[in-house]
């Protein structure tokens, strides 16, 4: 019997009722049930030994506790706490108290006094620490209450003298999190905590235990984060901590120093052992630089990272970080960098092939050599040569940030960055290439540096090569030899890795347009023209030749004298390339070639406005002419849609906008067409054909609305409303059609109810937008809502039909920027005639390489679909790591798709395409609407949940020839 | 005063024949046991007769530590242990233990088989010697005997190179062996914790050099090789079998991998193969990159580097060949050099220093016509490059290590005297520690200031820490207790316990002092005045006025009586126990100054 009862108890209180906010208005269902506290009490009383009690508590901790019973549970726990002799049980209770006070909706101020009381008689240090932790939880929940905070801080101060490091640790943490931030309040309160918290914490910087020292520094940092202005006096204390024996202390101290250097950059500190004084930020910079050669790599990473953000440091100190005086047998030696620079400036061709080239030169005064550099000297030289790649990456990042803010430093750090291109770890190489790109507007590459940079083009890693192409896009080259060198290396790269074609062409495009004057003297050589003889016409399909032309044409754009050097076939090739690779070849003003140039070039500058105007005008026209006869409207819509589509093709920057509106108008057109059918009034069963048209229209509108909502980036909530509205109309249409075709009322009931629910949720989600929707379908529908709810399905259908017809056409406001998500599969190309052969039943990996544009969160949404000839479809979710982000709005998917099939007799083609998965839960409107209501309403929405139906294909399918062979036995 | 004595038998103001004797806390340790490359007579080995003229060395040495497998650090080991006679423990790291015998055997072969020397150690002796070796792990504390312990730290330099901390009692010495503070392609950088040894014995090969970044050198090297190979030329890289050769292999291997190159790379066979095998095994001793990637592929499983066959040298097309020996003075590297020297497309890269008189030195100094044996003249048309890859710490690296370890004294070995002088001066100037640089056979004595550990009873500790503030590392703290020295151990216990242990009864020692005060008033009034005065002055102490007319300040008793002869003079009796001596004497001096003229 008892067992049965106990079971009942458990059954009941394990039910957890999640209360939704919108239920608050409704009647609250309150379950009267034995609360959790009762059960716990029973358990604890039954416990014969402390081990038993611990077991009960552990079990208890696994289940959540509802808000109302938290207090009761806490009381029982406390009661038991006082009785308990075993420290481990008390520890568990203390931790449970902390857990319970975290319960959402529970205000822990009622248990605070008890918790503080328990501290008084506690002997065990561990339990004390745990209790303080609990107090911390309580305190963080009651941050608005200054008196509570004050009290807790006071308690913490009292326990700071405890002999256990754990307790002191927690106390400091508590003070850091809750200590008064505003000075005024602290003064008013006549308590112990009124003492400056900074001083209290500062006293523990010299604690004997390194963990406590760390906690003290962390608490100080915490105070800083909470907005307290730290005193400058701490600086000298923190500096001493940099020499601590323990790495975590040093690591935290570096942070503290950094914080202080940001707070008081300009104040003056004395240099010990001399009479000079320097700015605090410079001093701190020197100290942190020193930590870059610390013994622990954690500290080194920390220091290197922080260096990057110290931009107020004076340039003198900054440049020292790259300084390293070389010496050999006490004689001054020049670094390889200096030698390279000298060779370059002397005009001599870099030989570097003499032994003794690096022979030491002048004698150095032994007294003047400073082996342990004071301050910043050579910090980056050390950081970049560190054995841990984490440190090297951090150093490269810091270099990047500092170089971005200081052009002179950028110039200086170039040599070091170039050196990093040869790091043994690819990540570091990549990072340094990116860094170089970021600072490229501050620098011009010398020829010898360019040489080193270009050597990396042969790297077998695609990422590296592409990053390098990006870098070359925005590099300044100083000489024409440099350009030539770059071109030659890029062509070499092209020959070795033909897949880099696009990226190399793009790179040359920018290289050309940036250096027209440097390209000019190279043109005859590059085109291999001869003053007297005609040279053979190069092959137009040769990617290398195209690459050269791309470079020249882009240079010619801003260099009008260049076309004079072209030979006849060059002009022909220009015309061809301008058409076939219009994104790479700019429009040129060619003398005597008006045919090519005139229609395009004059309009370049003023091209954008008219088309935009045109777009708006045509839309205007559509929206204004609402009360035309139906035939007229249809025609107008058709024309406008056609215009818009053409406009989208012509103007790439308006494509998104035009497509978006065209789709919307298309939906409207479909809706009108469906409603215009004359046969609506006739009895239902007669028009199966008609009805097919209308339901198809409804279906298509639904699809299009999903496309509009999810395929465009930049859609705002204003548009989302319109889209949802359109969808609602489509659903209404669907309802009407079904009502017409099905016999019997039974199924209609359900559908009507569902529809009404949707209208309801629409109203809830977009309540703020409703005023803008005067005279629309939904507006009218909402007016009729009371009637609809009570009426029969047939009536509902009738009402819907009339409202649909009468409702006006909603104006679709256009957002600033609108881009359609596009995808382009680069690989597989689909041109191969050689089937991919593999043994059936085993898998073959197919490399897929695609560029994605304007896709938000591609990791979550982009899928690869493989269609087999037998109709089988396979959906592949690429790994998040397969997506690279080469630029804003652009993504690149490089992944492998595994194919497998049973044996075929013939090779056959499969289709590979990219899909954009959507889920209306992550609708763009959700950001604006309160979450709780929104997600709730969406659950009611009918969602195509399974994979394919919730996806939009957004790339052209590519065919791949495959041949699974039967396995050989 | 306890002292540490250091006597270099080799490597004192010299490079080669490393062998240093250290006496620490009565223990004798020998650090390294190397041979000298420059001599072929008795001078090539350290003079072990310095340790003892007759009798086994085992009686005089507690242990021998070998830092790494280079012959100038371990070359004399079989001679020392087998021929002179030593049976005690020899410590070295696992990789050193594995590779050391290969090198010793090679050395023996060259000396005995090629040069025909007799009275040299035999293969069996090498084997016997290696049996005495105890291998240690990094950061493993090995107890040599009850008092002596050693611990190895990573030193870079070559595979398995280690720095050793030798600790006896509370005195410690760190011996660095050879080390490298900048990481290279296959090894990491040396690292030591802040162990604050009494003495740091550091190598100082590059005491006066500050080196350029390694990257430039690597890049130059790779560029040169790459260009030559692209031109269709052949590259010859003469190397010594171990150490740098592996680094260059890794460098070229990864470059080939990165750049997708196809030209073959060959490595002349011999002891390298065996050594490579060990490099594959001891992955944990290599650098971060190799350690991280070995799950996918062991970097020492070379994909592009194949074994060399003599016939390959005549193959057409580009290739890269690593061949021994490194100075082009004999053997395979010289043969290949003679074959290729005539073609200007080819290149030879010398990755290290060449001794005068070798072919390597001649071509490096620009000689283009070489006279080979048989009076034939070899015209050198191939390009000659020099590339220094050395794995010793430079001056900055040495300073960095000193900064990391924070020693109290530094001793420099393994370097030239002139260069050491400079570094010594720098170290003294920067760190304010003593720096020594003894010559061979010269003994340096370092006095240490030992800290003597004393056991304290927990009760006493708790009682004393409860008084006053938390203990502070920086400030000394006064505490009362009894120091018991018994059976070679020290204990600090509370006086009560000490008495109990010693079986003594406690005697109280009180100081009593009379102070005369001119005060015409009544006794109890005087007492009251004294009480008020003391209360005013000694705010932090508990001052009490007892009903029997006496005053107590803490445990000090003050009584006042009228002077028997002169009623105007009061005699204050101050009495305190010896524990309160400080306060008591302060009180008397205070009272002697007299009472202030009371306002009442």
Short mmCIF file of N, CA and C in Angstrom, two decimals, chain A residues 835-836 868-870 904-911 959-964:
data_model
loop_
_atom_site.label_atom_id
_atom_site.label_comp_id
_atom_site.label_asym_id
_atom_site.label_seq_id
_atom_site.Cartn_x
_atom_site.Cartn_y
_atom_site.Cartn_z
N UNK A 835 31.75 8.59 -67.81
CA UNK A 835 30.97 8.33 -66.61
C UNK A 835 31.88 8.05 -65.42
N UNK A 836 31.37 8.43 -64.28
CA UNK A 836 32.07 8.16 -63.02
C UNK A 836 31.75 6.71 -62.66
N UNK A 868 18.26 10.60 -58.81
CA UNK A 868 18.69 9.46 -59.62
C UNK A 868 17.66 9.24 -60.73
N UNK A 869 18.08 8.59 -61.78
CA UNK A 869 17.17 8.40 -62.90
C UNK A 869 15.90 7.62 -62.52
N UNK A 870 15.98 6.82 -61.50
CA UNK A 870 14.80 6.05 -61.12
C UNK A 870 13.85 6.88 -60.24
N UNK A 904 23.84 -0.66 -62.52
CA UNK A 904 23.10 -0.32 -63.73
C UNK A 904 23.76 -1.03 -64.91
N UNK A 905 22.97 -1.15 -65.97
CA UNK A 905 23.58 -1.73 -67.16
C UNK A 905 24.23 -0.66 -68.01
N UNK A 906 23.69 0.52 -67.97
CA UNK A 906 24.20 1.61 -68.79
C UNK A 906 24.63 2.76 -67.87
N UNK A 907 25.61 3.54 -68.29
CA UNK A 907 25.85 4.77 -67.53
C UNK A 907 24.69 5.74 -67.73
N UNK A 908 24.36 6.44 -66.75
CA UNK A 908 23.21 7.31 -66.84
C UNK A 908 23.49 8.60 -66.08
N UNK A 909 22.65 9.59 -66.33
CA UNK A 909 22.92 10.87 -65.69
C UNK A 909 22.09 11.06 -64.43
N UNK A 910 22.73 11.58 -63.46
CA UNK A 910 21.99 11.98 -62.26
C UNK A 910 22.02 13.50 -62.21
N UNK A 911 21.06 14.04 -61.48
CA UNK A 911 21.02 15.50 -61.39
C UNK A 911 21.43 15.94 -60.00
N UNK A 959 24.02 17.92 -64.53
CA UNK A 959 23.93 16.49 -64.78
C UNK A 959 25.30 15.85 -64.63
N UNK A 960 25.33 14.75 -63.95
CA UNK A 960 26.59 14.02 -63.79
C UNK A 960 26.37 12.61 -64.30
N UNK A 961 27.32 12.19 -65.07
CA UNK A 961 27.24 10.89 -65.70
C UNK A 961 27.84 9.85 -64.75
N UNK A 962 27.07 8.91 -64.32
CA UNK A 962 27.67 7.90 -63.43
C UNK A 962 27.35 6.50 -63.89
N UNK A 963 28.09 5.58 -63.40
CA UNK A 963 27.93 4.19 -63.81
C UNK A 963 28.30 3.27 -62.65
N UNK A 964 27.30 2.84 -61.90
CA UNK A 964 27.61 1.85 -60.86
C UNK A 964 27.76 0.47 -61.50
#
